[in-house]
Amino acid sequence: MSKTLTLKDIDLAGKRVLVRVDFNVPLDKETGEVSDDTRIVAALPTINEIIERGGKAILVSHLGRPKGKRDPKYSLEKVAERLQSLIGKPVTFVPDCIGEEVEKAVSKMNNGDILLLENVRFYSEEEKNDPDFSRRLSSIADIHVNDAFGTAHRSHASNVGVARYLTSVPGFLMQKEIEMLGMAIENPEHPYVVILGGAKVSDKIGVITNLLEKADRILIGGAMMFTFLKAQGKSVGDSLVEEDKIDLAREILQKAREKNVEFVLPVDTVIAKEIAAGSESKVVDLEEGVPAGWKGLDIGPSTIELFNKKLSDAKTVVWNGPMGVFEIDDFAKGTESIARTLASLNDAVTIIGGGDSAAAINKFGLAEKVSHVSTGGGASLEMLEGKEMPGIKSLSIEGGKKKRRLMVAGNWKMNKSPNEARMFAGFLASSIGNENAVDVVVFPTSLSVAGVADILKDTSIKFGVQNIYPADSGAFTGEISASMLSDLAVEYVLVGHSERRHIFGETCELTGEKIKSVLKHGLTPIFCVGETLEEREAGRMKEVLETQIRKGFSGLGKSDLERIIIAYEPVWAIGTGVVASPEQADEAMKFIRDLIASLYGVDLSESVRILYGGSIKPENFESLISMENIDGGLVGGASLQESFVQLVAIAESHA
Ligand code: ADP
Ligand code: MG
């Protein structure tokens, strides 16, 4: 299983770290000062970790809903001041989040410095997750740390978009949220008790249906209970009921019975005529029901006792939604008692989700006594609903972020006679399973391809040829055409290999023609690019790659590009035994991706597969394929031997 990278896995020294924090704090309407700094305090461990390890912390956040416009009401300037006094170090505030001023400020940073950028939602591109905006945001940093769990259910530029360009790891806050809530939805320890309350059934339908699949017991309090009680035919007086959810409540009760989930409803309630402090109140038994003119505003003492009993043996507890109108002390007893019970459960993992529930546990001063109080209101609900969280999904996976299917391709070059090729293909067919999570392709000589095709026809191993000439037929002595390959079920063609460029003098123009011909016949080109040692040493690597790519792609549209695979093969690493370092290879490939993004858009640059080629061996493949931008290998020498099978296995472990 792949695992999300953490802050601890990342080298931070000297790195520019773009930290998405949740500084969406309340500001005093008159003074503009921060009126509650809980969220700033919560981000301190992550910020301190970054600066203590020599990183440059560039903080970015949203505040309020400025609707994509610059609005001083929502400026983060006051937040910078508060952060500075909390962290005891200078915090530089930059009144923008992209552009020249930001670049200048970042370039002046020393290791351990802290910068806070202006509200990212001053740009409408943020919430649109605009690719160009994401690219600009990411351009000032080397790494992205996402500590804003509160936005994890949203796909925005500063949490998700930038992860297309930068390795993105969770901050400490985010990591704890993922661990705790993830555990509660994936592998809770049993007995697993869920407590639900709050205002509306309709807000919590998703949570109920998801947790019905996992919990052993569900306890219902809050206004929500009255919809269930009414569904059972009880009288609920003037309590809050969602009439249109009564059928649904009945279905939920039915489903709980089917699933053998114990569904526990209150047996008594505190009622009053008004939702107001000091309003006359009393406890009624729910068998008798709530009289007309009265509303149920809290769970009663017998219910508290019942719930306590139902919690006593719990190993996991998730609580979402207060038991009553806890904002008013007269109706806060139920919520407070349950909070105290949770705080006393030493043997259980206790998790609180939901904005008001968190406010309640804070009000009673019990936040430290439970295992976890989620900082994300809407985000924690969506997570408990079992929804996919874009802000978590975008985090980098250890072993590289492989959204793309991996490929291991073997270029046999001018090796193996037709008989040897058939024998080796037979060996591969028996050694490589048929259910591969990666694409496996071999490139025998044109002379052997028919024989190899025959051997591999019922396997998952694919094959291709090493070269074609870009005409369908004619007076081209020694060549074969793409159109001929359809007889043999060939799928791939290598184009622009450095040996063809350098030994046979193939030009970029001819390479471009070959790509077109391959595409025209419905085959997939593996387009090879790479710089020589001389070019690299002269600092021309990027220029050479750009020329090869622009010329190779000339006249091709986006739909053509969707069918191309690129292989980056530094010429100095082919057959020399010198292998590019994973960082060198990744850097070149990132350059290629960025170039493709600028030519054909970010979507394509994200989906295009780029293989590394050059002295790949089982010993070095692991570290190469772990890189974010490397989607596999085009293997030379090691593809002629059993080591090819090992390479496939290594790729499989990353798929
Ligand atoms: P969370 O934010 O934790 O998900 P909700 O927003 O669903 O919780 O619900 C919290 C609100 O529910 C509180 O404002 C509380 O006053 C209200 N509430 C709880 N019980 C009742 C009740 N019996 N009648 C009316 N409102 C209630
Ligand atoms: Mg709420």
XYZ file of C-alpha atoms and ligand atoms in Angstrom:
683
model
C 0.000 0.000 0.000
C 1.215 3.442 -0.798
C 1.298 5.939 1.996
C 0.969 9.674 1.991
C 4.230 11.508 2.424
C 4.443 13.564 5.601
C 6.272 16.686 6.597
C 8.828 14.470 8.334
C 9.706 12.743 5.048
C 10.654 15.973 3.348
C 13.955 17.784 3.343
C 13.102 21.354 4.255
C 16.477 23.046 4.603
C 16.731 25.982 2.247
C 13.420 25.074 0.631
C 10.716 27.576 -0.181
C 7.659 26.031 1.399
C 4.209 27.192 0.351
C 2.038 26.454 3.372
C -1.730 26.481 2.923
C -2.993 27.341 6.386
C -6.520 27.981 7.565
C -6.349 31.524 8.912
C -10.030 32.059 8.284
C -10.409 33.742 11.676
C -13.095 36.121 12.927
C -12.104 39.797 12.913
C -13.603 42.357 15.243
C -16.050 44.476 13.244
C -14.882 47.737 14.777
C -11.145 47.395 15.339
C -10.428 44.818 12.623
C -8.340 42.899 15.172
C -8.375 39.105 15.311
C -11.068 38.226 17.835
C -10.347 34.494 18.076
C -6.884 33.195 17.235
C -7.552 29.471 17.771
C -6.836 28.698 14.127
C -3.582 30.647 14.121
C -2.429 28.850 17.250
C -3.388 25.538 15.669
C -1.064 26.181 12.726
C 1.982 27.004 14.877
C 3.396 23.456 15.153
C 3.613 23.127 11.377
C 5.076 26.597 10.876
C 7.606 26.062 13.653
C 8.655 22.706 12.213
C 9.327 24.304 8.837
C 11.362 27.221 10.114
C 13.250 25.178 12.696
C 14.366 22.836 9.952
C 15.639 25.728 7.849
C 12.738 26.103 5.480
C 11.303 29.374 4.258
C 7.655 29.438 5.266
C 5.420 31.188 2.742
C 1.937 31.130 4.241
C -1.210 31.401 2.182
C -4.803 31.372 3.382
C -8.295 32.587 2.701
C -10.347 34.715 5.053
C -14.090 35.136 4.693
C -15.856 35.371 1.383
C -14.467 38.326 -0.558
C -15.989 36.836 -3.740
C -12.872 37.094 -5.877
C -12.350 40.809 -5.251
C -9.808 42.749 -3.260
C -11.668 43.863 -0.146
C -9.747 45.391 2.788
C -12.392 43.975 5.159
C -10.926 40.553 4.500
C -7.250 41.432 4.530
C -4.866 39.122 6.372
C -2.682 42.020 7.522
C -3.999 41.893 11.094
C -3.512 38.152 11.089
C 0.166 38.682 10.250
C 0.492 40.924 13.312
C -1.154 38.356 15.573
C 0.940 35.527 14.153
C 4.080 37.563 14.743
C 3.255 38.047 18.407
C 2.217 34.421 18.855
C 5.284 32.929 17.201
C 7.739 35.531 18.535
C 9.465 36.049 15.188
C 9.075 38.629 12.468
C 6.342 37.878 9.972
C 6.495 39.767 6.695
C 3.122 40.532 5.184
C 2.874 40.841 1.395
C -0.291 42.577 0.160
C -0.779 40.113 -2.710
C -0.478 36.375 -3.232
C 0.920 36.223 -6.775
C 2.992 38.526 -8.936
C 6.174 40.526 -8.835
C 5.886 41.876 -5.313
C 5.511 38.353 -3.983
C 8.428 37.077 -6.055
C 10.614 39.872 -4.789
C 9.696 39.240 -1.166
C 10.347 35.521 -1.550
C 13.721 36.097 -3.177
C 14.758 38.139 -0.139
C 13.878 35.390 2.328
C 16.498 33.690 4.458
C 16.140 30.207 5.825
C 13.753 30.257 8.756
C 11.908 33.377 7.591
C 8.129 33.668 7.578
C 6.020 35.398 4.970
C 2.245 35.728 4.971
C 0.598 36.402 1.626
C -2.624 38.343 1.211
C -6.017 36.588 1.091
C -5.927 34.109 -1.777
C -9.657 34.549 -2.331
C -9.067 38.088 -3.568
C -8.688 36.217 -6.847
C -11.729 34.412 -8.220
C -9.283 31.943 -9.804
C -8.675 30.466 -6.352
C -12.103 28.902 -5.981
C -12.206 28.017 -9.672
C -8.989 26.077 -9.202
C -7.649 27.873 -12.248
C -4.574 26.071 -13.653
C -2.684 29.196 -14.571
C -3.318 30.744 -11.161
C -2.193 27.499 -9.511
C 0.944 27.524 -11.580
C 1.693 31.126 -10.592
C 1.097 30.394 -6.913
C 3.351 27.372 -7.048
C 6.093 29.110 -9.003
C 7.406 30.816 -5.853
C 7.912 27.555 -3.958
C 9.669 24.190 -4.000
C 7.243 22.264 -1.804
C 3.621 22.572 -0.802
C 2.424 21.870 2.709
C -1.328 21.645 3.136
C -2.462 22.299 6.689
C -5.925 23.611 5.858
C -8.227 20.717 6.608
C -11.163 23.131 6.664
C -10.957 23.386 2.868
C -10.136 19.729 2.199
C -13.618 19.119 0.781
C -13.033 21.822 -1.822
C -10.926 21.704 -4.934
C -9.282 25.095 -4.938
C -6.026 26.378 -6.384
C -4.115 26.897 -3.135
C -4.847 23.451 -1.728
C -5.393 21.197 -4.766
C -4.300 23.104 -7.888
C -0.743 23.734 -6.714
C -0.279 20.024 -6.014
C -0.082 19.542 -9.773
C 3.172 21.436 -9.739
C 4.657 20.767 -6.323
C 5.066 17.814 -4.028
C 2.237 18.340 -1.560
C 2.431 17.008 1.978
C 0.059 17.437 4.903
C 0.970 19.680 7.811
C 0.602 18.319 11.348
C -2.995 19.504 11.753
C -4.050 17.993 8.478
C -2.199 14.788 9.201
C -4.007 14.317 12.489
C -7.370 14.948 10.845
C -6.621 12.373 8.170
C -5.462 9.828 10.719
C -8.321 10.287 13.169
C -11.254 10.755 10.812
C -9.750 8.272 8.387
C -9.604 5.690 11.139
C -13.215 6.406 12.109
C -14.445 5.722 8.615
C -12.067 3.000 7.557
C -11.086 0.781 10.449
C -12.644 1.782 13.757
C -12.159 -0.398 16.768
C -15.397 -1.913 18.047
C -17.740 -1.339 19.800
C -18.108 1.722 17.620
C -20.660 4.239 18.890
C -21.799 7.237 16.871
C -23.626 10.120 18.526
C -25.581 12.404 16.243
C -27.424 15.552 17.098
C -27.689 19.103 15.904
C -30.359 20.970 14.119
C -31.410 18.992 11.087
C -31.678 15.431 9.874
C -31.219 16.771 6.358
C -27.710 18.040 7.164
C -26.685 14.656 8.444
C -28.290 12.173 6.064
C -24.962 11.441 4.418
C -23.249 10.912 7.758
C -26.012 8.629 9.028
C -26.119 6.474 5.931
C -22.357 6.120 5.766
C -21.915 5.350 9.461
C -24.855 2.928 9.484
C -22.532 0.676 7.524
C -19.835 0.806 10.162
C -21.182 1.622 13.615
C -22.501 -0.809 16.193
C -24.689 1.782 17.867
C -26.101 5.147 16.864
C -27.387 7.507 19.545
C -29.602 10.346 18.391
C -30.085 13.642 20.204
C -30.538 17.286 19.209
C -33.499 18.606 17.283
C -32.946 15.749 14.879
C -34.462 13.296 17.339
C -37.947 14.730 16.874
C -38.133 13.804 13.221
C -37.310 10.212 14.199
C -39.734 10.263 17.133
C -42.485 11.593 14.924
C -41.715 8.837 12.429
C -42.405 6.414 15.287
C -45.749 8.056 15.909
C -44.784 9.971 19.071
C -46.180 13.418 19.730
C -43.463 16.059 19.554
C -45.433 19.260 20.182
C -43.789 22.322 18.611
C -40.322 20.797 18.488
C -38.286 21.240 15.350
C -39.376 18.579 12.881
C -38.558 18.213 9.228
C -41.880 16.973 7.912
C -40.445 16.078 4.538
C -37.813 13.872 6.166
C -40.177 11.693 8.192
C -40.290 8.978 5.542
C -36.547 9.055 5.314
C -36.282 8.736 9.099
C -38.502 5.654 8.904
C -36.266 4.181 6.226
C -33.194 4.827 8.317
C -34.789 3.092 11.310
C -35.651 0.151 9.073
C -32.166 -0.008 7.618
C -30.630 0.047 11.091
C -32.733 -2.993 12.022
C -31.655 -4.813 8.869
C -28.020 -4.051 9.535
C -28.277 -4.934 13.179
C -27.176 -1.485 14.213
C -28.580 -0.498 17.573
C -30.434 2.784 17.009
C -30.984 4.549 20.308
C -33.517 7.380 20.585
C -34.023 9.563 23.663
C -36.566 8.561 26.280
C -37.087 12.016 27.742
C -36.534 15.639 26.782
C -36.246 19.067 28.352
C -39.046 21.233 27.023
C -39.771 24.963 27.068
C -42.117 27.337 25.333
C -39.386 29.603 24.042
C -35.788 29.112 22.955
C -34.613 31.669 25.477
C -32.658 31.760 28.710
C -34.913 31.691 31.748
C -37.900 30.389 29.847
C -39.975 28.023 32.010
C -38.784 24.475 31.333
C -39.521 20.906 32.431
C -38.645 17.332 31.626
C -41.166 15.082 29.889
C -41.150 11.387 29.195
C -41.262 10.756 25.473
C -43.740 7.905 25.892
C -46.141 10.653 26.890
C -44.789 13.051 24.313
C -44.251 16.791 24.104
C -47.432 18.774 24.738
C -48.659 21.259 22.138
C -47.108 24.715 22.521
C -43.867 23.271 23.926
C -40.591 22.467 22.218
C -37.987 19.856 23.082
C -34.654 21.645 23.481
C -32.373 19.117 25.154
C -32.169 15.454 26.060
C -33.469 14.653 29.538
C -31.707 13.041 32.546
C -32.924 9.486 31.816
C -31.596 9.809 28.264
C -28.239 11.017 29.567
C -28.106 7.947 31.774
C -29.131 5.691 28.889
C -26.531 7.209 26.554
C -23.819 6.927 29.194
C -24.555 3.236 29.471
C -24.420 2.843 25.705
C -21.043 4.567 25.683
C -19.447 2.714 28.558
C -17.876 -0.125 26.553
C -17.110 1.912 23.414
C -13.688 1.694 21.808
C -14.416 4.297 19.158
C -16.818 7.213 19.474
C -17.662 9.754 16.821
C -19.816 12.628 17.929
C -21.374 15.101 15.574
C -24.060 17.577 16.531
C -24.972 18.947 19.984
C -27.637 17.195 22.064
C -29.590 20.390 22.595
C -29.540 24.150 22.301
C -26.222 24.206 24.149
C -25.720 27.925 23.483
C -28.276 28.551 26.247
C -27.197 27.136 29.614
C -30.722 25.942 30.445
C -30.528 23.549 27.509
C -26.827 22.692 27.610
C -26.891 19.921 30.217
C -27.319 17.073 27.744
C -24.478 18.260 25.552
C -22.231 18.927 28.541
C -22.938 15.543 30.153
C -22.170 13.670 26.965
C -19.008 15.719 26.528
C -17.954 14.776 30.077
C -18.672 11.141 29.451
C -16.523 11.192 26.329
C -13.740 12.948 28.211
C -13.805 10.164 30.800
C -13.576 7.285 28.316
C -9.897 6.527 28.681
C -9.982 3.363 26.655
C -11.695 4.772 23.614
C -10.727 6.928 20.694
C -13.109 9.887 20.891
C -13.588 12.111 17.887
C -15.666 15.259 17.639
C -16.687 16.571 14.240
C -18.825 19.550 13.216
C -18.443 23.256 13.866
C -21.009 23.641 16.640
C -20.002 20.417 18.318
C -16.416 21.668 18.447
C -17.652 24.990 19.839
C -19.576 23.058 22.488
C -16.616 20.955 23.625
C -14.500 24.112 23.786
C -17.167 25.901 25.778
C -16.996 23.146 28.385
C -13.194 23.222 28.352
C -12.952 19.545 27.455
C -11.213 19.721 24.069
C -7.947 18.448 25.525
C -9.658 15.468 27.118
C -10.923 13.859 23.948
C -8.752 12.228 21.288
C -9.550 14.653 18.533
C -11.658 17.725 17.861
C -11.844 18.230 14.145
C -11.033 21.747 12.973
C -13.037 21.429 9.791
C -16.789 21.911 10.092
C -18.043 21.148 6.598
C -14.909 19.197 5.761
C -15.247 16.830 8.707
C -18.905 16.198 7.846
C -18.042 15.359 4.261
C -15.297 13.078 5.420
C -17.671 11.297 7.793
C -20.063 10.986 4.872
C -17.341 8.965 3.188
C -17.003 11.441 0.343
C -13.844 11.800 -1.626
C -11.825 14.720 -0.285
C -9.977 16.541 -3.069
C -7.670 18.298 -0.601
C -6.548 14.930 0.748
C -6.488 13.098 -2.543
C -4.106 15.707 -3.952
C -1.468 14.985 -1.309
C 1.619 13.261 -2.621
C 1.911 9.573 -2.168
C 5.149 8.066 -1.023
C 6.758 6.676 -4.117
C 5.577 9.559 -6.209
C 2.207 10.750 -7.179
C 1.244 8.267 -9.835
C -2.027 9.354 -11.288
C -0.710 7.977 -14.547
C -0.377 4.336 -15.442
C 3.194 3.163 -15.187
C 5.025 1.558 -18.084
C 8.086 -0.607 -18.319
C 9.324 -0.806 -21.893
C 12.259 -2.911 -23.077
C 14.213 -1.706 -26.082
C 16.118 -4.741 -27.296
C 17.992 -2.661 -29.882
C 20.060 -4.763 -32.334
C 20.140 -7.835 -30.117
C 18.740 -11.373 -30.228
C 18.219 -13.403 -33.388
C 14.613 -14.313 -34.245
C 14.948 -17.610 -32.390
C 16.544 -16.014 -29.351
C 13.863 -13.346 -29.393
C 11.095 -15.974 -29.426
C 12.704 -17.839 -26.577
C 13.108 -14.745 -24.488
C 9.540 -13.685 -25.220
C 8.456 -17.117 -24.009
C 10.422 -16.607 -20.817
C 8.781 -13.218 -20.246
C 5.340 -14.659 -20.967
C 5.815 -17.247 -18.256
C 7.462 -14.898 -15.716
C 5.253 -11.847 -15.973
C 1.706 -12.266 -14.743
C -1.229 -11.552 -16.926
C -2.916 -9.132 -14.549
C -0.452 -6.299 -14.582
C -1.106 -2.994 -12.899
C 1.502 -1.519 -15.217
C 2.001 -1.623 -18.982
C 4.772 -3.928 -20.134
C 6.070 -3.460 -23.676
C 8.987 -4.996 -25.554
C 10.671 -3.762 -28.701
C 12.371 -6.586 -30.619
C 14.070 -5.985 -33.964
C 11.761 -5.707 -36.954
C 13.061 -9.073 -38.040
C 11.862 -10.705 -34.817
C 8.674 -8.841 -34.194
C 6.429 -11.329 -36.023
C 7.788 -14.249 -34.010
C 7.536 -12.355 -30.747
C 3.993 -11.252 -31.643
C 3.065 -14.883 -32.038
C 4.403 -15.837 -28.616
C 2.891 -12.855 -26.801
C -0.487 -12.805 -28.476
C -2.421 -14.205 -25.520
C -0.466 -12.379 -22.825
C -0.743 -8.879 -21.392
C 2.742 -8.030 -22.645
C 2.620 -5.655 -25.545
C 5.176 -5.095 -28.225
C 6.376 -2.565 -30.723
C 9.042 -1.828 -33.284
C 12.127 0.293 -32.908
C 11.769 2.355 -36.042
C 9.596 3.037 -39.070
C 9.872 5.209 -42.167
C 7.094 7.795 -42.565
C 5.689 6.584 -45.896
C 3.219 3.744 -46.336
C 5.226 1.923 -49.025
C 7.628 2.646 -51.863
C 11.265 2.891 -52.825
C 12.792 3.150 -49.346
C 15.372 0.394 -49.234
C 15.838 -1.185 -45.852
C 12.840 0.441 -44.200
C 9.449 -0.702 -42.929
C 6.257 1.329 -42.659
C 3.733 1.856 -39.894
C 0.959 0.650 -42.181
C 2.595 -2.820 -42.405
C 2.451 -3.295 -38.662
C -1.283 -3.726 -38.415
C -0.922 -7.347 -39.624
C 1.062 -8.136 -36.495
C -1.034 -6.353 -33.856
C 1.906 -4.079 -33.080
C 0.860 -1.202 -30.817
C 3.954 0.888 -30.199
C 6.744 2.488 -32.197
C 9.904 4.082 -30.838
C 10.589 7.397 -32.491
C 13.546 9.722 -32.191
C 15.770 7.429 -30.168
C 19.112 9.109 -29.579
C 20.935 6.349 -31.454
C 18.808 7.114 -34.499
C 19.449 10.800 -34.073
C 23.164 10.522 -33.461
C 24.299 7.416 -35.369
C 21.901 7.629 -38.301
C 21.648 11.399 -38.434
C 17.889 11.637 -38.027
C 16.723 15.197 -37.842
C 14.006 16.605 -35.642
C 11.971 17.158 -38.803
C 12.133 13.493 -39.811
C 11.236 12.511 -36.254
C 8.175 14.760 -36.494
C 7.150 13.060 -39.757
C 7.531 9.650 -38.153
C 5.320 10.607 -35.221
C 2.600 11.718 -37.637
C 2.810 8.500 -39.601
C 2.663 6.369 -36.447
C -0.392 8.263 -35.210
C -2.047 8.070 -38.626
C -1.964 4.290 -38.430
C -3.455 4.186 -34.985
C -0.220 3.231 -33.241
C 1.316 4.806 -30.153
C 4.630 6.588 -30.560
C 7.129 6.537 -27.751
C 8.872 9.750 -28.536
C 12.435 9.908 -27.225
C 14.178 13.132 -26.340
C 17.361 13.916 -24.477
C 20.483 16.040 -24.393
C 24.107 15.029 -24.869
C 26.745 15.493 -22.190
C 28.190 18.394 -24.122
C 24.819 20.084 -24.278
C 24.155 19.509 -20.591
C 27.535 20.872 -19.584
C 26.983 23.938 -21.721
C 23.772 24.545 -19.756
C 21.660 23.871 -22.844
C 19.612 20.946 -21.573
C 16.294 22.786 -21.545
C 16.891 24.478 -24.854
C 17.697 21.155 -26.544
C 14.644 19.434 -25.064
C 12.434 22.306 -26.078
C 13.657 22.232 -29.687
C 13.249 18.469 -29.952
C 9.752 18.642 -28.522
C 8.521 21.635 -30.486
C 9.780 20.155 -33.755
C 8.592 16.667 -32.936
C 5.120 17.949 -32.118
C 4.838 20.419 -34.972
C 1.422 20.236 -36.583
C 0.016 18.014 -33.839
C -3.165 18.872 -31.993
C -4.241 18.068 -28.482
C -5.988 14.837 -29.494
C -2.729 13.618 -31.077
C -0.794 14.456 -27.968
C -3.189 12.441 -25.857
C -1.846 9.359 -27.618
C 1.856 10.039 -27.235
C 4.255 8.711 -24.652
C 7.502 10.556 -24.079
C 10.793 9.017 -23.068
C 13.440 11.271 -21.624
C 16.812 9.702 -22.270
C 19.829 11.814 -21.446
C 22.287 10.673 -24.123
C 25.115 10.714 -21.619
C 23.353 8.052 -19.601
C 22.583 5.620 -22.421
C 24.760 2.547 -22.427
C 27.417 4.398 -20.412
C 26.525 2.995 -17.038
C 26.092 6.567 -15.840
C 22.590 7.047 -14.580
C 20.960 10.412 -14.102
C 20.203 11.058 -10.453
C 16.488 10.779 -9.729
C 16.446 14.518 -9.092
C 18.179 15.303 -12.386
C 15.761 13.094 -14.275
C 12.736 14.476 -12.463
C 13.845 18.028 -13.091
C 14.160 17.435 -16.828
C 10.804 15.705 -16.894
C 9.151 18.463 -14.952
C 10.519 20.853 -17.529
C 8.958 18.718 -20.270
C 5.626 18.672 -18.442
C 5.654 22.423 -17.980
C 6.454 22.897 -21.640
C 3.545 20.670 -22.599
C 1.332 22.595 -20.192
C 2.224 25.817 -21.963
C 1.694 24.272 -25.420
C -1.381 22.118 -24.806
C -2.688 22.925 -21.332
C -2.271 21.582 -17.839
C -4.649 18.650 -18.248
C -2.495 17.159 -20.925
C 0.751 17.833 -19.118
C -0.707 15.992 -16.158
C -1.880 12.998 -18.113
C 1.023 12.541 -20.528
C 3.269 9.672 -19.554
C 6.996 10.315 -19.448
C 9.429 7.439 -19.138
C 13.023 7.681 -18.086
C 15.684 5.911 -20.124
C 19.394 5.430 -19.599
C 21.237 2.709 -17.669
C 18.150 1.543 -15.753
C 18.813 -1.453 -13.519
C 16.895 -3.055 -10.672
C 19.306 -1.313 -8.259
C 18.463 2.185 -9.407
C 14.915 1.823 -10.711
C 13.205 2.140 -7.344
C 14.539 5.614 -6.690
C 13.808 6.749 -10.235
C 10.244 5.523 -10.346
C 9.626 7.104 -6.960
C 9.967 10.536 -8.505
C 6.817 12.460 -9.088
C 7.265 13.034 -12.810
C 8.653 9.638 -13.832
C 6.035 7.223 -15.086
C 8.237 4.266 -15.845
C 11.293 3.284 -17.804
C 12.491 2.685 -21.314
C 15.044 0.029 -20.543
C 18.024 -0.884 -22.715
C 20.551 -3.516 -21.600
C 18.587 -4.682 -18.559
C 15.619 -5.532 -20.800
C 17.589 -8.341 -22.472
C 17.850 -10.343 -19.290
C 15.853 -11.659 -16.392
C 16.346 -8.297 -14.703
C 13.486 -7.026 -16.883
C 11.099 -9.116 -14.798
C 12.482 -7.508 -11.641
C 11.957 -4.069 -13.127
C 8.342 -4.903 -13.850
C 7.919 -6.074 -10.247
C 9.395 -2.826 -8.926
C 6.992 -0.799 -11.056
C 4.105 -2.973 -9.864
C 4.926 -2.134 -6.273
C 4.456 1.536 -7.133
C 1.234 1.160 -9.064
P -22.508 20.781 13.971
O -22.115 22.185 13.564
O -21.720 20.286 15.118
O -22.535 19.854 12.815
P -25.279 21.438 13.747
O -24.943 22.680 12.992
O -25.922 20.347 13.002
O -24.008 20.886 14.524
O -26.297 21.795 14.916
C -26.032 22.703 15.920
C -27.217 23.509 16.273
O -28.315 22.671 16.593
C -26.976 24.338 17.482
O -27.039 25.697 17.121
C -28.075 23.958 18.455
O -28.623 25.070 19.130
C -29.093 23.352 17.546
N -29.959 22.427 18.271
C -29.613 21.332 18.954
N -30.683 20.772 19.534
C -31.751 21.514 19.215
C -33.120 21.444 19.493
N -33.619 20.460 20.258
N -33.932 22.397 18.973
C -33.429 23.383 18.221
N -32.142 23.502 17.914
C -31.294 22.582 18.403
Mg -23.185 23.777 12.532
